[in-house]
Coordinates of C-alpha atoms in Angstrom, one line a residue:
X457 CA -76.2 37.6 -3.2
X458 CA -73.0 39.6 -2.0
X459 CA -72.4 40.3 1.6
X460 CA -73.0 43.8 2.8
X461 CA -70.3 45.2 4.7
X462 CA -70.7 48.4 7.0
X463 CA -67.8 50.8 6.6
X464 CA -68.3 53.2 9.2
X465 CA -66.6 53.0 12.5
X466 CA -68.5 51.0 15.1
X467 CA -69.8 53.3 18.0
X468 CA -67.9 52.9 21.3
X469 CA -70.6 52.5 23.5
X470 CA -71.7 49.5 21.3
X471 CA -70.6 46.1 22.7
X472 CA -68.3 43.9 20.0
X473 CA -70.7 40.8 20.9
X474 CA -73.9 43.3 19.7
X475 CA -72.0 44.0 16.6
X476 CA -71.3 40.5 15.9
X477 CA -74.7 39.4 16.4
X478 CA -76.0 42.2 14.5
X479 CA -73.9 41.3 11.5
X480 CA -74.9 37.7 11.5
X481 CA -78.7 38.7 12.0
X482 CA -78.2 40.9 8.6
X483 CA -76.5 38.2 7.0
X484 CA -78.9 35.4 7.4
X485 CA -81.4 38.1 6.5
X486 CA -79.8 38.2 3.1
X487 CA -78.6 34.5 3.1
X488 CA -81.7 32.6 4.8
X489 CA -80.3 29.3 4.0
X490 CA -77.1 30.1 5.7
X491 CA -76.8 28.4 9.4
X492 CA -75.7 30.6 12.5
X493 CA -72.3 28.6 12.5
X494 CA -71.6 29.1 8.9
X495 CA -72.6 32.9 9.0
X496 CA -70.1 33.3 11.6
X497 CA -67.3 31.3 10.0
X498 CA -67.8 33.7 6.7
X499 CA -67.7 36.8 8.6
X500 CA -64.8 35.8 10.6
X501 CA -63.0 34.9 7.2
X502 CA -64.0 38.3 5.5
X503 CA -63.7 40.4 8.6
X504 CA -60.0 39.4 9.0
X505 CA -59.0 39.8 5.2
X506 CA -60.9 43.2 5.4
X507 CA -59.2 44.2 8.6
X508 CA -55.6 43.2 7.5
X509 CA -56.4 45.6 4.2
X510 CA -58.2 48.7 6.0
X511 CA -56.7 50.1 8.9
X512 CA -59.6 52.4 9.7
X513 CA -61.2 49.7 11.3
X514 CA -61.9 49.7 14.8
X515 CA -60.2 46.9 16.9
X516 CA -61.7 47.4 20.4
X517 CA -60.9 45.1 23.2
X518 CA -63.9 42.3 22.5
X519 CA -66.6 42.0 25.3
X520 CA -66.6 37.9 25.4
X521 CA -69.8 36.5 24.6
X522 CA -70.6 32.8 23.5
X523 CA -74.4 33.2 23.5
X524 CA -74.0 33.0 19.6
X525 CA -72.0 29.8 19.4
X526 CA -72.8 27.5 22.5
X527 CA -72.3 23.8 22.3
X528 CA -75.4 21.5 22.9
X529 CA -76.4 21.1 26.3
X530 CA -74.2 18.4 28.1
X531 CA -71.6 18.4 25.3
X532 CA -67.9 18.1 26.8
X533 CA -64.8 16.4 25.1
X534 CA -61.4 16.7 26.7
X535 CA -59.9 16.8 23.4
X536 CA -61.4 20.1 22.5
X537 CA -58.8 23.0 21.9
X538 CA -58.2 24.8 25.3
X539 CA -58.2 28.5 23.7
X540 CA -61.8 29.9 23.4
X541 CA -62.3 33.0 21.5
X542 CA -65.0 35.4 20.4
X543 CA -63.0 36.9 17.3
X544 CA -59.9 35.9 15.1
X545 CA -57.8 38.6 17.3
X546 CA -58.5 36.3 20.4
X547 CA -56.3 33.5 18.6
X548 CA -53.2 35.8 18.0
X549 CA -51.0 34.3 20.4
X550 CA -47.4 34.6 20.0
X551 CA -47.5 35.0 16.1
X552 CA -49.2 31.3 16.0
X553 CA -51.3 31.3 13.1
X554 CA -54.7 30.3 14.4
X555 CA -58.4 31.2 13.6
X556 CA -61.5 31.3 15.6
X557 CA -64.3 29.0 14.7
X558 CA -67.8 27.8 16.1
X559 CA -68.3 23.8 17.1
X560 CA -72.0 24.1 18.3
X561 CA -71.6 20.3 18.3
X562 CA -69.1 19.7 21.0
X563 CA -66.5 22.7 22.0
X564 CA -68.1 26.0 21.0
X565 CA -66.0 28.7 19.7
X566 CA -62.6 27.9 19.8
X567 CA -59.1 28.8 18.2
X568 CA -57.8 26.1 15.8
X569 CA -54.8 26.0 13.2
X570 CA -55.9 27.0 9.7
X571 CA -55.2 23.7 8.2
X572 CA -57.0 21.5 11.0
X573 CA -59.7 19.2 9.7
X574 CA -61.4 15.8 9.9
X575 CA -60.5 12.9 7.9
X576 CA -61.5 13.2 4.0
X577 CA -65.2 11.5 3.4
X578 CA -65.6 8.9 1.1
X579 CA -67.4 9.5 -2.3
X580 CA -71.2 8.6 -2.3
X581 CA -72.0 6.3 -5.2
X582 CA -75.2 7.3 -6.7
X583 CA -75.3 10.4 -4.9
X584 CA -73.6 13.8 -4.3
X585 CA -72.2 15.9 -1.3
X586 CA -72.9 19.5 -0.8
X587 CA -70.7 21.7 1.6
X588 CA -72.4 24.3 3.8
X589 CA -69.0 26.5 3.3
X590 CA -66.8 27.1 0.7
X591 CA -63.2 25.7 1.2
X592 CA -62.2 22.5 2.2
X593 CA -64.8 19.6 2.9
X594 CA -63.2 18.3 5.9
X595 CA -62.5 21.9 7.8
X596 CA -63.6 22.4 11.3
X597 CA -67.0 23.6 11.3
X598 CA -67.9 22.4 8.0
X599 CA -71.4 20.7 7.3
X600 CA -71.8 18.5 4.4
X601 CA -75.2 17.0 3.2
X602 CA -75.7 13.9 1.3
X603 CA -78.3 13.7 -1.5
X604 CA -79.2 10.7 -4.1
X605 CA -79.3 10.6 -7.5
X606 CA -82.8 10.0 -9.1
X607 CA -83.8 6.1 -8.6
X608 CA -82.0 6.0 -5.6
X609 CA -83.0 6.8 -1.6
X610 CA -81.0 7.9 1.2
X611 CA -80.5 6.0 4.1
X612 CA -78.5 6.7 7.1
X613 CA -77.6 10.2 8.5
X614 CA -77.7 12.9 5.7
X615 CA -75.8 16.1 7.3
X616 CA -72.4 15.5 8.7
X617 CA -70.3 18.3 10.9
X618 CA -66.6 18.7 11.5
X619 CA -66.2 19.1 15.3
X620 CA -63.3 20.8 16.8
X621 CA -61.8 17.9 18.0
X622 CA -61.3 16.9 14.2
X623 CA -64.0 14.3 14.3
X624 CA -67.6 14.1 12.3
X625 CA -70.4 14.1 14.1
X626 CA -71.6 10.8 12.6
X627 CA -69.4 7.8 12.3
X628 CA -68.9 6.0 8.9
X629 CA -71.3 3.5 9.2
X630 CA -74.3 5.7 10.0
X631 CA -73.2 8.4 7.2
X632 CA -75.7 8.8 4.4
X633 CA -75.6 6.2 1.5
X634 CA -77.8 5.7 -1.5
X635 CA -79.8 2.5 -2.5
X636 CA -82.0 1.4 -5.0
X637 CA -85.4 3.1 -4.7
X638 CA -87.2 -0.1 -6.5
X639 CA -86.4 -2.2 -3.3
X640 CA -85.8 -5.4 -6.0
X641 CA -82.3 -6.0 -5.2
X642 CA -79.9 -8.9 -5.1
X643 CA -77.7 -9.1 -2.0
X644 CA -73.8 -9.0 -2.0
X645 CA -71.2 -11.5 -1.4
X646 CA -68.5 -10.7 1.0
X647 CA -66.4 -7.7 0.1
X648 CA -63.1 -8.6 -1.4
X649 CA -60.1 -8.3 0.7
X650 CA -57.3 -5.8 -0.5
X651 CA -53.6 -6.2 0.2
X652 CA -52.5 -4.4 3.7
X653 CA -56.2 -2.9 4.4
X654 CA -58.4 -2.9 6.9
X655 CA -62.4 -2.9 6.7
X656 CA -64.5 -0.8 8.7
X657 CA -66.7 -2.1 10.3
X658 CA -64.8 -5.2 10.7
X659 CA -67.0 -7.9 8.7
X660 CA -69.1 -10.4 10.6
X661 CA -67.5 -13.8 9.8
X662 CA -70.6 -15.7 10.2
X663 CA -72.4 -13.4 7.6
X664 CA -72.0 -14.3 4.1
X665 CA -74.5 -11.9 2.1
X666 CA -75.3 -8.3 2.6
X667 CA -77.9 -6.4 1.8
X668 CA -78.4 -3.6 -0.9
X669 CA -77.0 -0.2 0.6
X670 CA -74.7 -1.8 3.6
X671 CA -71.2 -0.3 3.3
X672 CA -67.5 -0.8 4.0
X673 CA -64.6 1.9 4.3
X674 CA -61.2 0.5 3.2
X675 CA -58.3 2.0 4.9
X676 CA -54.9 1.2 5.1
X677 CA -53.6 -1.2 7.7
X678 CA -51.3 -0.1 10.6
X679 CA -47.5 0.5 9.0
X680 CA -48.9 1.1 5.4
X681 CA -50.2 4.3 3.7
X682 CA -52.1 5.2 0.8
X683 CA -51.0 7.7 -2.2
X684 CA -52.9 10.5 0.1
X685 CA -52.4 10.0 3.7
X686 CA -55.6 9.4 5.3
X687 CA -57.5 8.4 2.1
X688 CA -60.5 5.5 2.9
X689 CA -62.3 3.9 0.0
X690 CA -65.7 3.0 0.4
X691 CA -67.3 -0.3 -0.7
X692 CA -71.1 -0.2 -1.0
X693 CA -73.3 -2.9 -1.8
X694 CA -75.8 -2.0 -4.8
X695 CA -77.9 -4.3 -6.8
X696 CA -75.7 -7.5 -6.0
X697 CA -72.4 -6.0 -6.5
X698 CA -69.8 -4.2 -4.4
X699 CA -69.0 -0.6 -6.0
X700 CA -65.5 -0.3 -4.8
X701 CA -62.5 1.5 -6.1
X702 CA -59.0 -0.2 -5.5
X703 CA -56.7 1.1 -2.7
X704 CA -52.9 1.0 -3.1
X705 CA -51.2 0.6 0.4
X706 CA -47.4 0.4 0.7
X707 CA -45.2 0.6 3.4
X708 CA -44.8 3.5 5.5
X709 CA -41.4 4.9 5.3
X710 CA -40.1 6.6 8.4
X711 CA -37.0 8.6 6.6
X712 CA -33.4 8.6 8.0
X713 CA -33.7 8.3 11.8
X714 CA -30.6 10.7 12.0
X715 CA -27.0 9.5 13.0
X716 CA -25.6 11.0 16.5
X717 CA -22.1 12.8 16.2
X718 CA -19.4 10.5 16.6
X719 CA -21.8 7.6 16.0
X720 CA -23.3 5.4 13.5
X721 CA -26.4 2.8 12.7
X722 CA -26.9 0.0 11.0
X723 CA -29.7 -0.8 8.4
X724 CA -30.4 1.4 5.5
X725 CA -33.9 0.4 5.3
X726 CA -36.4 2.8 6.9
X727 CA -40.2 1.0 6.0
X728 CA -42.3 0.0 9.0
X729 CA -41.1 -3.0 11.0
X730 CA -37.5 -2.2 10.6
X731 CA -35.2 -1.3 13.3
X732 CA -31.8 0.5 13.4
X733 CA -29.3 -0.1 16.0
X734 CA -26.9 2.6 17.0
X735 CA -23.4 2.4 17.8
X736 CA -20.8 5.0 18.9
X737 CA -17.2 5.3 17.8
X738 CA -14.2 4.4 19.9
X739 CA -13.8 6.3 22.9
X740 CA -17.3 7.4 23.2
X741 CA -20.5 6.0 25.0
X742 CA -24.2 5.7 23.9
X743 CA -26.6 7.5 26.0
X744 CA -30.4 8.4 25.7
X745 CA -32.1 11.3 26.3
X746 CA -34.2 11.4 29.8
X747 CA -37.6 9.2 29.6
X748 CA -36.4 7.5 26.5
X749 CA -34.9 4.6 27.6
X750 CA -33.6 1.9 24.9
X751 CA -32.8 4.1 22.4
X752 CA -30.0 2.2 21.2
X753 CA -32.6 0.3 19.3
X754 CA -35.5 2.1 17.2
X755 CA -38.1 1.0 15.1
X756 CA -40.1 2.1 12.4
X757 CA -43.7 2.7 13.8
X758 CA -46.9 2.5 11.9
X759 CA -47.1 6.0 12.7
X760 CA -44.1 6.6 10.3
X761 CA -42.2 7.8 13.5
X762 CA -39.1 6.0 14.6
X763 CA -39.7 4.8 18.6
X764 CA -37.9 6.7 20.9
X765 CA -35.4 9.6 20.6
X766 CA -31.9 9.6 18.9
X767 CA -29.4 9.0 21.0
X768 CA -26.1 11.1 21.7
X769 CA -22.6 9.7 21.7
X770 CA -20.8 11.3 24.7
X771 CA -17.1 11.0 25.5
X772 CA -16.2 8.1 27.5
X773 CA -14.1 9.3 30.5
X774 CA -12.6 7.6 33.2
X775 CA -13.1 9.2 37.0
X776 CA -10.4 11.1 38.4
X777 CA -7.9 9.0 40.2
X778 CA -7.0 9.9 44.0
X779 CA -3.3 10.4 44.7
X780 CA -1.8 7.6 46.9
X781 CA -0.1 8.7 50.3
X782 CA 3.1 10.3 50.0
X783 CA 2.6 10.5 46.2
X784 CA 1.0 12.2 43.5
X785 CA -0.8 11.3 39.9
X786 CA -0.4 13.0 36.2
X787 CA -3.0 12.1 34.0
X788 CA -4.6 13.6 30.7
X789 CA -8.1 14.2 29.7
X790 CA -8.9 11.0 31.2
X791 CA -10.6 9.9 27.9
X792 CA -10.0 6.6 26.2
X793 CA -6.6 5.1 25.7
X794 CA -5.3 8.1 28.1
X795 CA -2.4 7.1 30.2
X796 CA -2.2 8.2 34.1
X797 CA 1.1 7.9 35.9
X798 CA 1.7 7.7 39.3
X799 CA 4.5 9.2 41.0
X800 CA 6.0 9.0 44.8
X801 CA 7.5 12.0 46.8
X802 CA 11.3 11.8 47.3
X803 CA 12.2 9.1 49.7
X804 CA 9.3 6.8 48.7
X805 CA 9.2 3.9 46.1
X806 CA 6.2 3.0 44.2
X807 CA 4.6 -0.8 45.0
X808 CA 2.5 -1.6 41.9
X809 CA 2.1 -0.5 38.3
X810 CA 3.0 3.2 37.6
X811 CA 0.8 3.4 34.6
X812 CA -3.1 2.8 34.0
X813 CA -4.9 2.8 30.9
X814 CA -8.3 4.3 30.4
X815 CA -10.5 1.6 29.1
X816 CA -13.3 1.7 26.6
X817 CA -16.1 1.1 29.6
X818 CA -14.9 4.3 31.5
X819 CA -12.9 2.6 34.0
X820 CA -9.1 2.4 34.7
X821 CA -7.2 -1.1 34.4
X822 CA -5.0 -2.3 37.3
X823 CA -5.4 -1.1 40.7
X824 CA -3.9 1.5 42.8
X825 CA -0.2 1.5 43.5
X826 CA 1.0 2.6 46.9
X827 CA 4.0 4.7 47.8
X828 CA 6.2 3.1 50.9
X829 CA 9.4 4.7 52.4
X830 CA 12.5 4.0 50.2
X831 CA 14.7 1.4 52.3
X832 CA 18.2 0.5 50.2
X833 CA 18.6 -2.5 52.2
X834 CA 21.8 -3.6 53.8
X835 CA 25.0 -1.8 52.2
X836 CA 26.7 -4.2 49.3
X837 CA 29.9 -6.2 50.9
X838 CA 33.2 -5.0 49.6
X839 CA 36.0 -7.5 49.8
X840 CA 39.2 -6.9 51.8
X841 CA 37.2 -3.8 53.8
X842 CA 36.5 -3.5 57.4
X843 CA 32.8 -4.3 58.0
X844 CA 30.9 -0.7 57.8
X845 CA 28.7 0.6 60.8
X846 CA 25.4 2.2 60.2
X847 CA 22.1 2.8 62.1
X848 CA 19.7 3.1 59.0
X849 CA 19.2 1.9 55.4
X850 CA 16.5 4.4 54.3
X851 CA 16.4 7.1 52.0
X852 CA 19.2 9.5 52.8
X853 CA 21.6 7.1 54.8
X854 CA 25.0 7.3 54.4
X855 CA 27.6 4.2 54.7
X856 CA 31.6 4.6 55.2
X857 CA 34.1 2.1 54.1
X858 CA 37.6 1.2 55.0
X859 CA 40.3 -0.9 53.5
X860 CA 42.2 -3.6 55.3
X861 CA 45.9 -3.2 55.4
X862 CA 47.8 -4.8 52.4
X863 CA 45.4 -3.6 49.9
X864 CA 44.8 -0.3 47.5
X865 CA 41.8 1.9 48.1
X866 CA 40.0 2.5 44.7
X867 CA 36.6 4.5 44.5
X868 CA 35.0 8.1 45.0
X869 CA 33.6 9.8 47.7
X870 CA 36.3 8.8 50.3
X871 CA 34.4 5.5 50.7
X872 CA 31.2 7.0 51.3
X873 CA 27.9 5.7 49.7
X874 CA 24.1 7.1 49.9
X875 CA 20.8 5.4 50.0
X876 CA 19.0 7.2 47.1
X877 CA 15.3 7.7 46.0
X878 CA 16.0 4.9 43.6
X879 CA 16.5 2.2 46.1
X880 CA 20.2 2.0 45.1
X881 CA 23.6 2.9 47.2
X882 CA 25.3 5.6 45.1
X883 CA 28.0 5.9 44.3
X884 CA 29.1 2.6 43.5
X885 CA 31.0 1.4 47.1
X886 CA 35.0 1.3 46.8
X887 CA 37.2 -1.6 46.1
X888 CA 39.8 -3.0 48.3
X889 CA 42.3 -4.3 46.1
X890 CA 45.0 -6.8 47.5
X891 CA 48.9 -6.5 46.4
X892 CA 50.4 -9.2 44.5
X893 CA 53.9 -10.8 45.3
X894 CA 56.4 -10.2 42.7
X895 CA 56.8 -12.9 39.9
X896 CA 59.6 -15.2 39.3
X897 CA 59.8 -15.7 35.5
X898 CA 62.9 -18.2 34.3
X899 CA 65.4 -16.6 31.8
X900 CA 63.5 -13.4 32.3
X901 CA 63.7 -9.7 34.0
X902 CA 60.2 -8.4 35.0
X903 CA 60.0 -4.6 35.1
X904 CA 57.2 -2.2 36.3
X905 CA 54.8 -0.6 33.8
X906 CA 54.7 -1.0 30.0
X907 CA 57.6 1.1 29.4
X908 CA 59.9 -0.7 31.6
X909 CA 60.3 1.1 34.9
X910 CA 62.1 -0.5 37.9
X911 CA 62.5 -4.1 38.3
X912 CA 59.6 -5.7 40.3
X913 CA 60.5 -6.6 44.0
X914 CA 58.2 -7.4 46.8
X915 CA 54.8 -6.7 47.0
X916 CA 53.5 -5.1 43.9
X917 CA 50.0 -3.1 44.0
X918 CA 46.9 -4.0 42.7
X919 CA 46.3 -3.1 39.0
X920 CA 49.7 -2.8 38.5
X921 CA 51.1 -3.9 34.7
X922 CA 54.6 -5.7 34.3
X923 CA 56.5 -5.7 31.4
X924 CA 58.7 -9.2 31.0
X925 CA 61.8 -9.1 28.8
X926 CA 63.6 -12.3 28.1
X927 CA 67.5 -13.0 28.7
X928 CA 69.6 -13.4 25.6
X929 CA 69.1 -16.4 23.5
X930 CA 65.7 -16.5 24.5
X931 CA 62.3 -15.1 23.6
X932 CA 58.6 -14.2 24.6
X933 CA 56.5 -17.4 23.6
X934 CA 53.4 -14.7 23.6
X935 CA 53.6 -11.0 23.7
X936 CA 51.6 -10.2 27.0
X937 CA 51.6 -7.6 29.6
X938 CA 50.6 -9.2 33.1
X939 CA 48.6 -7.3 35.6
X940 CA 48.0 -7.7 39.3
X941 CA 44.3 -8.3 39.9
X942 CA 43.0 -8.2 43.4
X943 CA 46.1 -10.4 44.9
X944 CA 46.8 -12.1 41.6
X945 CA 48.6 -11.9 38.4
X946 CA 46.8 -12.5 35.2
X947 CA 48.6 -14.7 33.0
X948 CA 52.3 -14.7 33.0
X949 CA 54.1 -14.9 29.9
X950 CA 57.0 -17.6 29.2
X951 CA 60.7 -17.1 27.7
X952 CA 61.6 -19.8 25.2
X953 CA 64.6 -20.9 23.3
X954 CA 65.0 -18.3 20.4
X955 CA 63.9 -19.8 16.9
X956 CA 66.4 -19.6 13.7
X957 CA 64.2 -17.0 12.3
X958 CA 66.8 -17.7 8.6
X959 CA 66.6 -20.8 6.7
X960 CA 69.4 -23.1 7.0
X961 CA 72.7 -22.2 5.3
X962 CA 72.9 -23.0 1.5
X963 CA 74.9 -25.8 -0.2
X964 CA 76.1 -25.4 -3.6
X965 CA 75.1 -28.4 -5.9
X966 CA 72.9 -29.6 -3.0
X967 CA 69.8 -28.8 -1.2
X968 CA 68.3 -28.6 2.2
X969 CA 65.2 -30.1 3.5
X970 CA 63.6 -28.8 6.7
X971 CA 60.1 -28.3 8.5
X972 CA 60.4 -25.6 10.9
X973 CA 63.1 -22.9 12.3
X974 CA 62.4 -23.6 15.7
X975 CA 64.8 -24.7 18.6
X976 CA 66.1 -28.1 18.4
X977 CA 64.6 -28.6 14.9
X978 CA 67.2 -30.1 12.1
X979 CA 67.2 -29.5 8.7
X980 CA 69.1 -32.3 6.2
X981 CA 71.2 -32.0 2.9
X982 CA 71.6 -34.0 -0.2
X983 CA 73.6 -33.1 -3.3
X984 CA 72.1 -33.1 -6.9
X985 CA 72.2 -36.2 -9.2
X986 CA 75.6 -36.3 -10.4
X987 CA 77.2 -35.1 -7.3
X988 CA 78.1 -36.8 -4.1
X989 CA 79.1 -35.2 -0.4
X990 CA 82.8 -35.1 -0.1
X991 CA 83.0 -33.4 2.9
X992 CA 81.2 -31.9 6.3
X993 CA 78.0 -33.1 8.0
X994 CA 74.7 -34.1 6.3
X995 CA 72.7 -32.1 8.6
X996 CA 72.5 -28.8 10.9
X997 CA 70.7 -28.3 14.2
X998 CA 69.0 -24.9 15.0
X999 CA 70.0 -23.9 18.6
X1000 CA 69.2 -20.7 20.8
X1001 CA 68.5 -19.0 17.5
X1002 CA 71.7 -20.1 15.2
X1003 CA 72.5 -22.9 12.9
X1004 CA 75.0 -25.5 14.5
X1005 CA 76.9 -28.0 12.2
X1006 CA 79.4 -27.9 9.5
X1007 CA 78.2 -27.6 6.0
X1008 CA 78.8 -30.3 3.3
X1009 CA 80.6 -29.9 0.0
X1010 CA 78.8 -31.7 -3.0
X1011 CA 81.5 -32.3 -5.8
X1012 CA 81.0 -34.0 -9.2
X1013 CA 81.0 -37.7 -9.3
X1014 CA 83.9 -39.4 -12.1
X1015 CA 83.6 -42.9 -13.2
X1016 CA 86.9 -44.8 -12.5
X1017 CA 89.8 -46.3 -15.0
X1018 CA 88.5 -49.1 -17.0
X1019 CA 91.1 -52.0 -17.2
X1020 CA 91.3 -53.7 -20.3
X1021 CA 93.6 -56.1 -22.2
X1022 CA 96.8 -54.5 -23.9
X1023 CA 95.6 -55.2 -27.0
X1024 CA 92.1 -52.8 -26.4
X1025 CA 92.5 -49.5 -26.9
X1026 CA 90.2 -46.8 -25.4
X1027 CA 89.1 -43.6 -26.7
X1028 CA 87.4 -40.4 -25.2
X1029 CA 84.9 -39.2 -27.4
X1030 CA 84.3 -35.3 -27.3
X1031 CA 81.1 -33.5 -27.5
X1032 CA 81.3 -33.1 -31.4
X1033 CA 82.7 -36.5 -31.9
X1034 CA 86.5 -36.1 -31.6
X1035 CA 88.4 -39.1 -30.3
X1036 CA 91.2 -38.5 -27.6
X1037 CA 93.1 -41.4 -26.1
X1038 CA 92.4 -42.5 -22.8
X1039 CA 95.9 -43.5 -21.8
X1040 CA 96.3 -42.5 -17.9
X1041 CA 94.8 -44.5 -15.2
X1042 CA 94.7 -41.8 -12.8
X1043 CA 92.4 -39.6 -15.2
X1044 CA 88.9 -40.2 -13.9
X1045 CA 86.0 -39.8 -16.4
X1046 CA 83.4 -36.9 -15.9
X1047 CA 79.9 -37.7 -15.7
X1048 CA 78.2 -38.8 -18.8
X1049 CA 81.5 -38.9 -20.6
X1050 CA 81.5 -41.9 -23.5
X1051 CA 84.3 -44.2 -24.1
X1052 CA 85.0 -46.1 -27.4
X1053 CA 86.7 -49.4 -27.5
X1054 CA 89.1 -50.9 -30.3
X1055 CA 91.5 -53.6 -31.5
X1056 CA 94.7 -52.7 -31.9
X1057 CA 95.7 -55.8 -33.7
X1058 CA 94.7 -56.8 -37.1
X1059 CA 92.9 -59.7 -37.4
X1060 CA 91.3 -59.4 -34.4
X1061 CA 87.6 -58.3 -33.2
X1062 CA 86.4 -56.8 -30.3
X1063 CA 84.0 -59.3 -28.1
X1064 CA 81.6 -57.2 -26.1
X1065 CA 80.2 -53.9 -26.2
X1066 CA 81.9 -51.1 -28.3
X1067 CA 81.0 -47.9 -26.2
X1068 CA 80.6 -47.2 -22.4
X1069 CA 79.1 -44.0 -20.7
X1070 CA 79.9 -42.6 -17.5
X1071 CA 76.8 -42.4 -15.2
X1072 CA 76.6 -41.0 -11.7
X1073 CA 80.2 -42.4 -10.9
X1074 CA 79.4 -46.1 -12.8
X1075 CA 80.3 -47.2 -16.2
X1076 CA 77.4 -48.1 -18.5
X1077 CA 77.4 -51.2 -19.3
X1078 CA 80.0 -52.1 -17.0
X1079 CA 83.1 -54.1 -17.8
X1080 CA 85.7 -54.1 -20.5
X1081 CA 85.1 -56.1 -24.0
X1082 CA 88.1 -58.3 -25.4
X1083 CA 90.0 -58.7 -28.8
X1084 CA 89.9 -62.4 -30.2
X1085 CA 91.3 -63.6 -33.6
X1086 CA 88.7 -63.1 -36.2
X1087 CA 87.4 -66.4 -37.2
X1088 CA 86.0 -67.4 -40.8
X1089 CA 82.9 -69.2 -41.5
X1090 CA 83.6 -73.0 -43.0
X1091 CA 83.3 -73.4 -46.8
X1092 CA 80.6 -75.5 -47.5
X1093 CA 81.9 -79.1 -49.1
X1094 CA 79.0 -79.0 -51.9
X1095 CA 80.9 -76.3 -53.2
X1096 CA 84.5 -78.1 -53.9
X1097 CA 84.8 -79.7 -57.3
X1098 CA 87.1 -83.0 -57.7
X1099 CA 88.7 -83.8 -60.9
X1100 CA 91.9 -85.1 -62.5
X1101 CA 94.5 -82.9 -63.8
X1102 CA 95.9 -83.4 -67.4

């Protein structure tokens, strides 16, 4: 039967509660099977829907009255919603979507979210469930009635109602279930174990059989979830067998726990029991939110949420450094690896390291340096200077030097030095350089300066350079310019006799042999083959740059006259074989000249060599042949014929 809605305006004199009670009474009159709670819920929904479409409804401020939806006497729960209501308008708080429901079991009329509800009810084997109100079976205020099929009877509570604290009025073990009506049933054994599930109620380990109609609910164990969260499967003992559906439970996945800015976490497995560890990048420090210690490691819990809260990675900063007494510091942002520098005021020196590094743990390395007054210490010693007189050696103090007699002053600032902020005396102290005695160098003249100024005599100032020139017939062994160095001369050069720069004189038809052209070295002469030294000396000597001694003369060698017997003729043979008689004893034969010997008398023959050659002044072979009578061989006697003449 349709619900009749009154469209006329509500009189201002009629209270809102009276109007609602009137509507509920009329609704129950038309729908006698509907309870007071169900009537209130239906009216709430339809009234809200119509009110949103019809602006002519009068929405007067309601007068609160809970007479129509009072909880049972003595019922109380701290889990009830805090906001009570009379209409849906009492639940419009800060645009939060809430509805007004009636819970006569526990909480009364309260505001709850539209999707709030109790856990799902298991199916009833061999039976049915009937809802008192349309909509979700497990919504707050919903009443469900259990009935059994033919041949079965109901045991347990036949009606359950979802309370505002999201709990059913009847626990699982006492809710209605259908058993065989005949009573002739067989017991069931222990219910089977399904992976990652728990049984409610927990089975009694001492019990091995169960009666017909006994029931268990399977739910996923902590850390596991079914395809539909909160799904429960009921097992009912029916005629010796368990009517049961399989329940597949998988590990709960908590999802990505999040990554802090400037940080990271390890482990990409986000299922129940897994842990993730957080780390911050260099220069950052991990910090947990307030009231959430131990957030560096988070665990995926059975609720599907990560333990603790997401940490943050905050920049590591070292504390500000104090300025040292009589000094100051310069630092950057005080972040990791930044460097702070220490400085002292003028006139003070730093004791310790002048730099410190901000470490990863937020502390500075090293220790604080100090600034102490700058003291340059005693002024430096200057040879050949009078001992200076001073009263202080700290920053800004001045010391003056004076050179002794016989020395040369070299320096700046009139010999004054000042203690600087660096702890040094500046400028460099002067130098008091001793004079040198004029040197005596044998066979030399000594002049002042490289260009050859006046002759050096007496005392020569320090740093003066000399020019040494050797006398005639002498030369410098090494070209060097000596310098006076604080009373002593650097290496002095030496004058030595001159060398003969030219080679020894050349001799015609001869050669000179020598090893060097230095003073007193000797050159030896020799004539070519076929020549002999006829005059002069066989050697010359280098003396003071000149070769001393007479050169030799090399003349061609000749062979002597060959004495021979009168009957031996001598012929000089020319280049082309022509013969010239050699008859003059005073004439000598040239080298390599050839002589031929012949006998002048007939019947004579030469005994000895027929020719001789002049070699290097000697005849070869030596001596002269002889002419002797020619002798015939003896006639053999067997050649003679003997006979008588006629």
